[in-house]
Amino acid sequence: MTAPARGTTLAGIAIRTPYWVFTGAIALVFLFPLLWTGVASVSPQPGTNQVDGWGFGNYETLAGYQAGIGRYLANSAFVSLLTVALTLAVSLLGGYAFARFRFPGKDLLFLATLAILMVPYATLLIPLYVLLNRVGLANSLVGVALVTTMFQLPFSVFMMRVSFESVPRELDEAAMVDGCSTFTTLWRVLLPAVRPGMITVGLFAFLTAWNDFIAPLILINDSSRITLPLAIANLRSQVQGVVDYGATEAGVVILALPCIVLFLLLQRHYVRGFMSGAFKG
C-alpha cells in the first residue's frame, strides 16, 4: 500500500478543521451550563450550607428537605418508569396496527391521534384533574403517569408506525407460513427489528416524565407525593423567599444525572430509531 500524498492529507485536515472548531464550540455552549452547575453545587456560597471550602453541604441540605430527597427520587422514578411501560405497551400495539393492518378509517384515526400534538399541554390539565378526581386517581402518582403517557402517545405511535413500516413485510409472511400467529410474529420476529424505535420512544417518555413540572404541580396536593422537579422548585424559596442557590444547583445536578447517563448509554440506538424509515422506499 502506498502512503497518501502529504498535500492530500494536509488538504483534508484543512477542510475538516472548520467543522471541528464549529462543532467543538457548539458542544462547549451546551456543556458550559452543566459544568457551571456542577461546580457551583460544591463551591462555597454565602447563605447556603456550604459557606467554607468545597464540599457537599448543599447536597446535605437537599437530602434533608421535608420528606427527603430519597422520597422525591422514588416518586419521580415511579412516575417515569410507569410512563415508559404504558407508553411502550400502547404505542407498540398502536404502531403495529397502523403499519400492518387495514381497517375502515385508519388514516383518519391516525390523523386524530397526531392532532393531540396541536393541543396545548396546560389547557387540558384542569379537565383531566376533574376526570381523575371522579375515578379516584387525583393526587396520585398513577394519575400523573397516565396524564404524561397520554401526551406522549401521539409521537410514540407515529415513531412505532414508522419503525414497523421500515421492516419488510416478507418477514411477516415467512413467519405466518411457518405457523406463527399474529401475536407470535409481533413478539418473536418484529420486536427485535423495531428495538431502536422502542428505545427512542422509551427514552423520550422517560425524559418527559422525569423532567415534567406542570402536571405534578396541578395534579398533586400532598407534599410527600410530589416529584423531584417540583421539590427543587419549592426548595428555592423555603426561607422567607430567599433563594438557596447552592441547594437548588445540587438538585439540578441530581435531576440531570439520570438523563445524561441514559442518553449516553442509549445514544446509538436513539440515533438508529430516528433514522428508521428515513430511506424507506
PDB file of C-alpha atoms in Angstrom:
ATOM      1  CA  MET A   1       0.000   0.000   0.000  1.00  0.00           C
ATOM      2  CA  THR A   2       1.240   3.484  -0.841  1.00  0.00           C
ATOM      3  CA  ALA A   3       1.076   6.242   1.709  1.00  0.00           C
ATOM      4  CA  PRO A   4      -1.270   9.125   0.877  1.00  0.00           C
ATOM      5  CA  ALA A   5       0.330  12.220  -0.549  1.00  0.00           C
ATOM      6  CA  ARG A   6       1.297  14.847   2.002  1.00  0.00           C
ATOM      7  CA  GLY A   7      -0.622  17.519   0.115  1.00  0.00           C
ATOM      8  CA  THR A   8      -3.785  15.427   0.123  1.00  0.00           C
ATOM      9  CA  THR A   9      -3.545  14.810   3.888  1.00  0.00           C
ATOM     10  CA  LEU A  10      -2.969  18.469   4.676  1.00  0.00           C
ATOM     11  CA  ALA A  11      -5.813  19.486   2.385  1.00  0.00           C
ATOM     12  CA  GLY A  12      -8.154  17.070   4.141  1.00  0.00           C
ATOM     13  CA  ILE A  13      -7.157  18.422   7.551  1.00  0.00           C
ATOM     14  CA  ALA A  14      -7.610  21.987   6.342  1.00  0.00           C
ATOM     15  CA  ILE A  15     -11.110  21.168   5.073  1.00  0.00           C
ATOM     16  CA  ARG A  16     -12.148  19.406   8.279  1.00  0.00           C
ATOM     17  CA  THR A  17     -10.664  21.916  10.730  1.00  0.00           C
ATOM     18  CA  PRO A  18     -13.521  24.494  10.463  1.00  0.00           C
ATOM     19  CA  TYR A  19     -16.014  21.685  11.079  1.00  0.00           C
ATOM     20  CA  TRP A  20     -14.128  20.534  14.200  1.00  0.00           C
ATOM     21  CA  VAL A  21     -13.860  24.084  15.508  1.00  0.00           C
ATOM     22  CA  PHE A  22     -17.554  24.799  14.899  1.00  0.00           C
ATOM     23  CA  THR A  23     -18.831  21.558  16.469  1.00  0.00           C
ATOM     24  CA  GLY A  24     -16.443  21.970  19.397  1.00  0.00           C
ATOM     25  CA  ALA A  25     -17.749  25.487  20.020  1.00  0.00           C
ATOM     26  CA  ILE A  26     -21.355  24.268  19.893  1.00  0.00           C
ATOM     27  CA  ALA A  27     -20.504  21.473  22.351  1.00  0.00           C
ATOM     28  CA  LEU A  28     -18.949  23.970  24.764  1.00  0.00           C
ATOM     29  CA  VAL A  29     -22.016  26.211  24.569  1.00  0.00           C
ATOM     30  CA  PHE A  30     -24.271  23.323  25.587  1.00  0.00           C
ATOM     31  CA  LEU A  31     -21.907  21.824  28.169  1.00  0.00           C
ATOM     32  CA  PHE A  32     -20.969  25.048  29.945  1.00  0.00           C
ATOM     33  CA  PRO A  33     -24.268  25.416  31.925  1.00  0.00           C
ATOM     34  CA  LEU A  34     -23.997  21.803  33.104  1.00  0.00           C
ATOM     35  CA  LEU A  35     -20.356  22.180  34.127  1.00  0.00           C
ATOM     36  CA  TRP A  36     -21.052  25.504  35.840  1.00  0.00           C
ATOM     37  CA  THR A  37     -23.949  23.998  37.786  1.00  0.00           C
ATOM     38  CA  GLY A  38     -21.861  21.012  38.876  1.00  0.00           C
ATOM     39  CA  VAL A  39     -19.014  23.214  40.096  1.00  0.00           C
ATOM     40  CA  ALA A  40     -21.356  25.685  41.795  1.00  0.00           C
ATOM     41  CA  SER A  41     -23.136  22.881  43.673  1.00  0.00           C
ATOM     42  CA  VAL A  42     -19.941  22.040  45.612  1.00  0.00           C
ATOM     43  CA  SER A  43     -18.365  25.508  45.808  1.00  0.00           C
ATOM     44  CA  PRO A  44     -18.680  27.820  48.841  1.00  0.00           C
ATOM     45  CA  GLN A  45     -21.558  30.292  48.619  1.00  0.00           C
ATOM     46  CA  PRO A  46     -22.863  32.764  51.208  1.00  0.00           C
ATOM     47  CA  GLY A  47     -26.271  31.996  52.661  1.00  0.00           C
ATOM     48  CA  THR A  48     -26.034  28.256  51.973  1.00  0.00           C
ATOM     49  CA  ASN A  49     -24.972  25.178  53.916  1.00  0.00           C
ATOM     50  CA  GLN A  50     -21.614  25.299  52.117  1.00  0.00           C
ATOM     51  CA  VAL A  51     -20.003  28.583  53.166  1.00  0.00           C
ATOM     52  CA  ASP A  52     -16.400  27.465  53.821  1.00  0.00           C
ATOM     53  CA  GLY A  53     -14.380  25.475  51.322  1.00  0.00           C
ATOM     54  CA  TRP A  54     -15.545  22.959  48.795  1.00  0.00           C
ATOM     55  CA  GLY A  55     -17.823  20.127  49.819  1.00  0.00           C
ATOM     56  CA  PHE A  56     -21.262  18.557  49.751  1.00  0.00           C
ATOM     57  CA  GLY A  57     -23.082  20.803  52.218  1.00  0.00           C
ATOM     58  CA  ASN A  58     -25.636  21.801  49.582  1.00  0.00           C
ATOM     59  CA  TYR A  59     -26.400  18.131  48.952  1.00  0.00           C
ATOM     60  CA  GLU A  60     -26.926  17.635  52.693  1.00  0.00           C
ATOM     61  CA  THR A  61     -29.470  20.460  52.653  1.00  0.00           C
ATOM     62  CA  LEU A  62     -31.211  18.837  49.718  1.00  0.00           C
ATOM     63  CA  ALA A  63     -31.169  15.398  51.361  1.00  0.00           C
ATOM     64  CA  GLY A  64     -32.909  16.714  54.474  1.00  0.00           C
ATOM     65  CA  TYR A  65     -35.534  18.845  52.770  1.00  0.00           C
ATOM     66  CA  GLN A  66     -39.062  17.940  54.010  1.00  0.00           C
ATOM     67  CA  ALA A  67     -39.737  14.274  53.132  1.00  0.00           C
ATOM     68  CA  GLY A  68     -36.146  13.768  51.940  1.00  0.00           C
ATOM     69  CA  ILE A  69     -34.517  13.583  48.544  1.00  0.00           C
ATOM     70  CA  GLY A  70     -34.894   9.802  48.511  1.00  0.00           C
ATOM     71  CA  ARG A  71     -38.678  10.059  48.659  1.00  0.00           C
ATOM     72  CA  TYR A  72     -38.815  12.571  45.816  1.00  0.00           C
ATOM     73  CA  LEU A  73     -36.418  10.490  43.728  1.00  0.00           C
ATOM     74  CA  ALA A  74     -38.609   7.438  44.296  1.00  0.00           C
ATOM     75  CA  ASN A  75     -41.709   9.406  43.269  1.00  0.00           C
ATOM     76  CA  SER A  76     -40.049  10.606  40.061  1.00  0.00           C
ATOM     77  CA  ALA A  77     -38.706   7.133  39.293  1.00  0.00           C
ATOM     78  CA  PHE A  78     -42.150   5.556  39.798  1.00  0.00           C
ATOM     79  CA  VAL A  79     -43.887   8.083  37.525  1.00  0.00           C
ATOM     80  CA  SER A  80     -41.152   7.841  34.871  1.00  0.00           C
ATOM     81  CA  LEU A  81     -40.961   4.044  34.767  1.00  0.00           C
ATOM     82  CA  LEU A  82     -44.741   3.654  34.730  1.00  0.00           C
ATOM     83  CA  THR A  83     -44.958   6.208  31.923  1.00  0.00           C
ATOM     84  CA  VAL A  84     -42.325   4.319  29.927  1.00  0.00           C
ATOM     85  CA  ALA A  85     -44.111   0.980  30.427  1.00  0.00           C
ATOM     86  CA  LEU A  86     -47.539   2.328  29.452  1.00  0.00           C
ATOM     87  CA  THR A  87     -46.199   4.324  26.511  1.00  0.00           C
ATOM     88  CA  LEU A  88     -44.283   1.365  25.102  1.00  0.00           C
ATOM     89  CA  ALA A  89     -47.200  -1.044  25.526  1.00  0.00           C
ATOM     90  CA  VAL A  90     -49.798   1.193  23.867  1.00  0.00           C
ATOM     91  CA  SER A  91     -47.576   2.678  21.146  1.00  0.00           C
ATOM     92  CA  LEU A  92     -46.176  -0.737  20.215  1.00  0.00           C
ATOM     93  CA  LEU A  93     -49.619  -2.202  19.598  1.00  0.00           C
ATOM     94  CA  GLY A  94     -50.911   1.007  18.015  1.00  0.00           C
ATOM     95  CA  GLY A  95     -47.951   1.366  15.683  1.00  0.00           C
ATOM     96  CA  TYR A  96     -48.197  -2.295  14.693  1.00  0.00           C
ATOM     97  CA  ALA A  97     -51.898  -1.944  13.906  1.00  0.00           C
ATOM     98  CA  PHE A  98     -51.443   1.232  11.851  1.00  0.00           C
ATOM     99  CA  ALA A  99     -48.482  -0.218   9.944  1.00  0.00           C
ATOM    100  CA  ARG A 100     -49.674  -3.758   9.226  1.00  0.00           C
ATOM    101  CA  PHE A 101     -53.485  -3.855   9.207  1.00  0.00           C
ATOM    102  CA  ARG A 102     -56.170  -2.320   7.039  1.00  0.00           C
ATOM    103  CA  PHE A 103     -59.414  -1.211   8.639  1.00  0.00           C
ATOM    104  CA  PRO A 104     -62.017   1.472   7.919  1.00  0.00           C
ATOM    105  CA  GLY A 105     -60.988   4.956   8.998  1.00  0.00           C
ATOM    106  CA  LYS A 106     -57.359   4.009   9.677  1.00  0.00           C
ATOM    107  CA  ASP A 107     -55.860   7.184   8.224  1.00  0.00           C
ATOM    108  CA  LEU A 108     -58.492   9.385   9.867  1.00  0.00           C
ATOM    109  CA  LEU A 109     -57.877   7.769  13.241  1.00  0.00           C
ATOM    110  CA  PHE A 110     -54.127   8.204  12.833  1.00  0.00           C
ATOM    111  CA  LEU A 111     -54.549  11.901  11.997  1.00  0.00           C
ATOM    112  CA  ALA A 112     -56.815  12.319  15.013  1.00  0.00           C
ATOM    113  CA  THR A 113     -54.116  10.757  17.182  1.00  0.00           C
ATOM    114  CA  LEU A 114     -51.495  13.144  15.826  1.00  0.00           C
ATOM    115  CA  ALA A 115     -53.884  16.091  16.292  1.00  0.00           C
ATOM    116  CA  ILE A 116     -53.381  15.796  20.058  1.00  0.00           C
ATOM    117  CA  LEU A 117     -49.955  17.336  19.477  1.00  0.00           C
ATOM    118  CA  MET A 118     -51.637  20.586  18.453  1.00  0.00           C
ATOM    119  CA  VAL A 119     -53.489  20.923  21.763  1.00  0.00           C
ATOM    120  CA  PRO A 120     -51.557  22.978  24.359  1.00  0.00           C
ATOM    121  CA  TYR A 121     -50.467  20.767  27.218  1.00  0.00           C
ATOM    122  CA  ALA A 122     -51.558  23.070  30.040  1.00  0.00           C
ATOM    123  CA  THR A 123     -55.079  23.645  28.721  1.00  0.00           C
ATOM    124  CA  LEU A 124     -56.107  20.035  29.356  1.00  0.00           C
ATOM    125  CA  LEU A 125     -54.715  19.619  32.856  1.00  0.00           C
ATOM    126  CA  ILE A 126     -57.725  21.103  34.701  1.00  0.00           C
ATOM    127  CA  PRO A 127     -60.299  18.925  32.837  1.00  0.00           C
ATOM    128  CA  LEU A 128     -58.013  15.931  33.368  1.00  0.00           C
ATOM    129  CA  TYR A 129     -57.779  16.736  37.073  1.00  0.00           C
ATOM    130  CA  VAL A 130     -61.594  16.742  37.298  1.00  0.00           C
ATOM    131  CA  LEU A 131     -61.735  13.432  35.437  1.00  0.00           C
ATOM    132  CA  LEU A 132     -59.053  11.826  37.631  1.00  0.00           C
ATOM    133  CA  ASN A 133     -60.834  13.062  40.744  1.00  0.00           C
ATOM    134  CA  ARG A 134     -64.034  11.303  39.664  1.00  0.00           C
ATOM    135  CA  VAL A 135     -62.251   7.979  39.147  1.00  0.00           C
ATOM    136  CA  GLY A 136     -60.247   8.251  42.377  1.00  0.00           C
ATOM    137  CA  LEU A 137     -56.851   8.933  40.829  1.00  0.00           C
ATOM    138  CA  ALA A 138     -56.460  12.593  41.774  1.00  0.00           C
ATOM    139  CA  ASN A 139     -53.473  13.398  43.981  1.00  0.00           C
ATOM    140  CA  SER A 140     -51.799  10.128  42.965  1.00  0.00           C
ATOM    141  CA  LEU A 141     -48.612   9.295  41.107  1.00  0.00           C
ATOM    142  CA  VAL A 142     -50.523   6.839  38.923  1.00  0.00           C
ATOM    143  CA  GLY A 143     -52.727   9.693  37.722  1.00  0.00           C
ATOM    144  CA  VAL A 144     -49.654  11.792  36.862  1.00  0.00           C
ATOM    145  CA  ALA A 145     -48.195   8.858  34.910  1.00  0.00           C
ATOM    146  CA  LEU A 146     -51.446   8.376  32.980  1.00  0.00           C
ATOM    147  CA  VAL A 147     -51.547  12.059  32.014  1.00  0.00           C
ATOM    148  CA  THR A 148     -47.898  12.049  30.938  1.00  0.00           C
ATOM    149  CA  THR A 149     -48.483   8.886  28.920  1.00  0.00           C
ATOM    150  CA  MET A 150     -51.446  10.419  27.122  1.00  0.00           C
ATOM    151  CA  PHE A 151     -49.368  13.325  25.875  1.00  0.00           C
ATOM    152  CA  GLN A 152     -46.535  11.016  24.827  1.00  0.00           C
ATOM    153  CA  LEU A 153     -48.694   8.672  22.765  1.00  0.00           C
ATOM    154  CA  PRO A 154     -49.100  10.734  19.534  1.00  0.00           C
ATOM    155  CA  PHE A 155     -45.352  10.996  18.956  1.00  0.00           C
ATOM    156  CA  SER A 156     -44.754   7.434  20.188  1.00  0.00           C
ATOM    157  CA  VAL A 157     -47.406   5.874  17.933  1.00  0.00           C
ATOM    158  CA  PHE A 158     -46.006   7.811  14.993  1.00  0.00           C
ATOM    159  CA  MET A 159     -42.465   6.575  15.745  1.00  0.00           C
ATOM    160  CA  MET A 160     -43.558   2.961  16.102  1.00  0.00           C
ATOM    161  CA  ARG A 161     -45.606   3.068  12.906  1.00  0.00           C
ATOM    162  CA  VAL A 162     -42.568   4.357  11.004  1.00  0.00           C
ATOM    163  CA  SER A 163     -40.395   1.685  12.627  1.00  0.00           C
ATOM    164  CA  PHE A 164     -42.766  -1.135  11.657  1.00  0.00           C
ATOM    165  CA  GLU A 165     -43.146   0.200   8.123  1.00  0.00           C
ATOM    166  CA  SER A 166     -39.376   0.100   7.663  1.00  0.00           C
ATOM    167  CA  VAL A 167     -39.415  -3.670   8.285  1.00  0.00           C
ATOM    168  CA  PRO A 168     -40.064  -5.742   5.112  1.00  0.00           C
ATOM    169  CA  ARG A 169     -43.441  -7.453   5.049  1.00  0.00           C
ATOM    170  CA  GLU A 170     -41.724 -10.607   3.834  1.00  0.00           C
ATOM    171  CA  LEU A 171     -40.711 -11.263   7.453  1.00  0.00           C
ATOM    172  CA  ASP A 172     -44.378 -11.348   8.492  1.00  0.00           C
ATOM    173  CA  GLU A 173     -45.297 -13.598   5.598  1.00  0.00           C
ATOM    174  CA  ALA A 174     -42.443 -16.015   6.285  1.00  0.00           C
ATOM    175  CA  ALA A 175     -43.447 -16.229   9.947  1.00  0.00           C
ATOM    176  CA  MET A 176     -47.089 -16.864   9.007  1.00  0.00           C
ATOM    177  CA  VAL A 177     -46.031 -19.645   6.637  1.00  0.00           C
ATOM    178  CA  ASP A 178     -44.102 -21.245   9.488  1.00  0.00           C
ATOM    179  CA  GLY A 179     -47.286 -21.298  11.552  1.00  0.00           C
ATOM    180  CA  CYS A 180     -46.817 -18.219  13.740  1.00  0.00           C
ATOM    181  CA  SER A 181     -49.865 -16.335  14.916  1.00  0.00           C
ATOM    182  CA  THR A 182     -50.168 -12.557  14.660  1.00  0.00           C
ATOM    183  CA  PHE A 183     -49.031 -12.087  18.245  1.00  0.00           C
ATOM    184  CA  THR A 184     -46.165 -14.564  17.898  1.00  0.00           C
ATOM    185  CA  THR A 185     -44.994 -12.799  14.747  1.00  0.00           C
ATOM    186  CA  LEU A 186     -45.013  -9.498  16.576  1.00  0.00           C
ATOM    187  CA  TRP A 187     -43.229 -10.865  19.643  1.00  0.00           C
ATOM    188  CA  ARG A 188     -40.568 -13.084  18.062  1.00  0.00           C
ATOM    189  CA  VAL A 189     -39.973 -11.573  14.629  1.00  0.00           C
ATOM    190  CA  LEU A 190     -40.871  -7.887  14.532  1.00  0.00           C
ATOM    191  CA  LEU A 191     -39.971  -6.835  18.060  1.00  0.00           C
ATOM    192  CA  PRO A 192     -36.208  -7.352  17.611  1.00  0.00           C
ATOM    193  CA  ALA A 193     -36.369  -5.470  14.304  1.00  0.00           C
ATOM    194  CA  VAL A 194     -38.001  -2.373  15.827  1.00  0.00           C
ATOM    195  CA  ARG A 195     -35.914  -2.306  19.008  1.00  0.00           C
ATOM    196  CA  PRO A 196     -34.198   1.018  18.098  1.00  0.00           C
ATOM    197  CA  GLY A 197     -37.598   2.663  17.689  1.00  0.00           C
ATOM    198  CA  MET A 198     -38.757   1.260  21.029  1.00  0.00           C
ATOM    199  CA  ILE A 199     -35.641   2.567  22.754  1.00  0.00           C
ATOM    200  CA  THR A 200     -36.222   6.008  21.236  1.00  0.00           C
ATOM    201  CA  VAL A 201     -39.843   6.031  22.387  1.00  0.00           C
ATOM    202  CA  GLY A 202     -38.906   4.807  25.857  1.00  0.00           C
ATOM    203  CA  LEU A 203     -36.120   7.365  26.214  1.00  0.00           C
ATOM    204  CA  PHE A 204     -38.380  10.237  25.185  1.00  0.00           C
ATOM    205  CA  ALA A 205     -41.094   9.041  27.574  1.00  0.00           C
ATOM    206  CA  PHE A 206     -38.620   8.801  30.453  1.00  0.00           C
ATOM    207  CA  LEU A 207     -37.107  12.241  29.837  1.00  0.00           C
ATOM    208  CA  THR A 208     -40.552  13.844  29.573  1.00  0.00           C
ATOM    209  CA  ALA A 209     -41.893  12.224  32.740  1.00  0.00           C
ATOM    210  CA  TRP A 210     -38.690  12.729  34.732  1.00  0.00           C
ATOM    211  CA  ASN A 211     -38.491  16.451  33.955  1.00  0.00           C
ATOM    212  CA  ASP A 212     -42.206  17.240  33.957  1.00  0.00           C
ATOM    213  CA  PHE A 213     -43.122  20.068  36.300  1.00  0.00           C
ATOM    214  CA  ILE A 214     -46.575  21.320  35.447  1.00  0.00           C
ATOM    215  CA  ALA A 215     -48.515  18.023  35.687  1.00  0.00           C
ATOM    216  CA  PRO A 216     -47.386  17.224  39.269  1.00  0.00           C
ATOM    217  CA  LEU A 217     -47.946  20.886  40.173  1.00  0.00           C
ATOM    218  CA  ILE A 218     -51.614  20.714  39.097  1.00  0.00           C
ATOM    219  CA  LEU A 219     -52.444  17.097  39.976  1.00  0.00           C
ATOM    220  CA  ILE A 220     -50.589  16.538  43.285  1.00  0.00           C
ATOM    221  CA  ASN A 221     -51.662  18.174  46.547  1.00  0.00           C
ATOM    222  CA  ASP A 222     -49.754  16.048  49.055  1.00  0.00           C
ATOM    223  CA  SER A 223     -46.220  17.414  49.554  1.00  0.00           C
ATOM    224  CA  SER A 224     -44.871  13.907  50.206  1.00  0.00           C
ATOM    225  CA  ARG A 225     -46.019  12.726  46.760  1.00  0.00           C
ATOM    226  CA  ILE A 226     -44.517  15.475  44.623  1.00  0.00           C
ATOM    227  CA  THR A 227     -41.770  14.645  42.142  1.00  0.00           C
ATOM    228  CA  LEU A 228     -38.194  15.870  42.200  1.00  0.00           C
ATOM    229  CA  PRO A 229     -38.583  18.887  39.828  1.00  0.00           C
ATOM    230  CA  LEU A 230     -41.419  20.267  41.954  1.00  0.00           C
ATOM    231  CA  ALA A 231     -39.479  19.626  45.177  1.00  0.00           C
ATOM    232  CA  ILE A 232     -36.484  21.533  43.825  1.00  0.00           C
ATOM    233  CA  ALA A 233     -38.716  24.430  42.799  1.00  0.00           C
ATOM    234  CA  ASN A 234     -40.234  24.533  46.300  1.00  0.00           C
ATOM    235  CA  LEU A 235     -36.776  24.399  47.860  1.00  0.00           C
ATOM    236  CA  ARG A 236     -35.731  27.602  46.099  1.00  0.00           C
ATOM    237  CA  SER A 237     -37.875  29.794  48.359  1.00  0.00           C
ATOM    238  CA  GLN A 238     -38.087  27.799  51.575  1.00  0.00           C
ATOM    239  CA  VAL A 239     -36.744  30.548  53.891  1.00  0.00           C
ATOM    240  CA  GLN A 240     -38.735  33.806  53.712  1.00  0.00           C
ATOM    241  CA  GLY A 241     -38.488  33.964  49.954  1.00  0.00           C
ATOM    242  CA  VAL A 242     -34.660  33.809  49.942  1.00  0.00           C
ATOM    243  CA  VAL A 243     -33.376  31.565  47.159  1.00  0.00           C
ATOM    244  CA  ASP A 244     -30.966  28.846  48.281  1.00  0.00           C
ATOM    245  CA  TYR A 245     -28.905  28.704  45.100  1.00  0.00           C
ATOM    246  CA  GLY A 246     -26.490  26.085  46.396  1.00  0.00           C
ATOM    247  CA  ALA A 247     -29.178  23.524  47.222  1.00  0.00           C
ATOM    248  CA  THR A 248     -31.007  24.370  44.003  1.00  0.00           C
ATOM    249  CA  GLU A 249     -27.884  23.706  41.942  1.00  0.00           C
ATOM    250  CA  ALA A 250     -27.332  20.433  43.792  1.00  0.00           C
ATOM    251  CA  GLY A 251     -30.911  19.459  42.932  1.00  0.00           C
ATOM    252  CA  VAL A 252     -30.367  20.309  39.277  1.00  0.00           C
ATOM    253  CA  VAL A 253     -27.285  18.066  39.207  1.00  0.00           C
ATOM    254  CA  ILE A 254     -29.210  15.139  40.708  1.00  0.00           C
ATOM    255  CA  LEU A 255     -32.098  15.782  38.337  1.00  0.00           C
ATOM    256  CA  ALA A 256     -29.830  15.869  35.273  1.00  0.00           C
ATOM    257  CA  LEU A 257     -27.582  12.890  36.013  1.00  0.00           C
ATOM    258  CA  PRO A 258     -30.042  10.065  35.135  1.00  0.00           C
ATOM    259  CA  CYS A 259     -30.959  11.798  31.870  1.00  0.00           C
ATOM    260  CA  ILE A 260     -27.317  12.249  30.865  1.00  0.00           C
ATOM    261  CA  VAL A 261     -26.374   8.662  31.733  1.00  0.00           C
ATOM    262  CA  LEU A 262     -29.357   7.159  29.905  1.00  0.00           C
ATOM    263  CA  PHE A 263     -28.785   9.278  26.820  1.00  0.00           C
ATOM    264  CA  LEU A 264     -25.088   8.348  26.653  1.00  0.00           C
ATOM    265  CA  LEU A 265     -25.830   4.644  27.117  1.00  0.00           C
ATOM    266  CA  LEU A 266     -28.633   4.561  24.525  1.00  0.00           C
ATOM    267  CA  GLN A 267     -27.301   7.145  22.071  1.00  0.00           C
ATOM    268  CA  ARG A 268     -26.516   4.600  19.339  1.00  0.00           C
ATOM    269  CA  HIS A 269     -29.992   3.055  19.461  1.00  0.00           C
ATOM    270  CA  TYR A 270     -31.572   6.502  19.783  1.00  0.00           C
ATOM    271  CA  VAL A 271     -29.998   7.677  16.508  1.00  0.00           C
ATOM    272  CA  ARG A 272     -30.941   4.446  14.741  1.00  0.00           C
ATOM    273  CA  GLY A 273     -34.518   4.800  15.960  1.00  0.00           C
ATOM    274  CA  PHE A 274     -34.820   8.273  14.480  1.00  0.00           C
ATOM    275  CA  MET A 275     -33.368   7.030  11.201  1.00  0.00           C
ATOM    276  CA  SER A 276     -35.903   4.186  10.953  1.00  0.00           C
ATOM    277  CA  GLY A 277     -37.763   4.542   7.718  1.00  0.00           C
ATOM    278  CA  ALA A 278     -35.819   7.639   6.647  1.00  0.00           C
ATOM    279  CA  PHE A 279     -34.718   5.920   3.444  1.00  0.00           C
ATOM    280  CA  LYS A 280     -37.735   3.635   3.136  1.00  0.00           C
ATOM    281  CA  GLY A 281     -38.723   3.039  -0.456  1.00  0.00           C
TER     282      GLY A 281
END
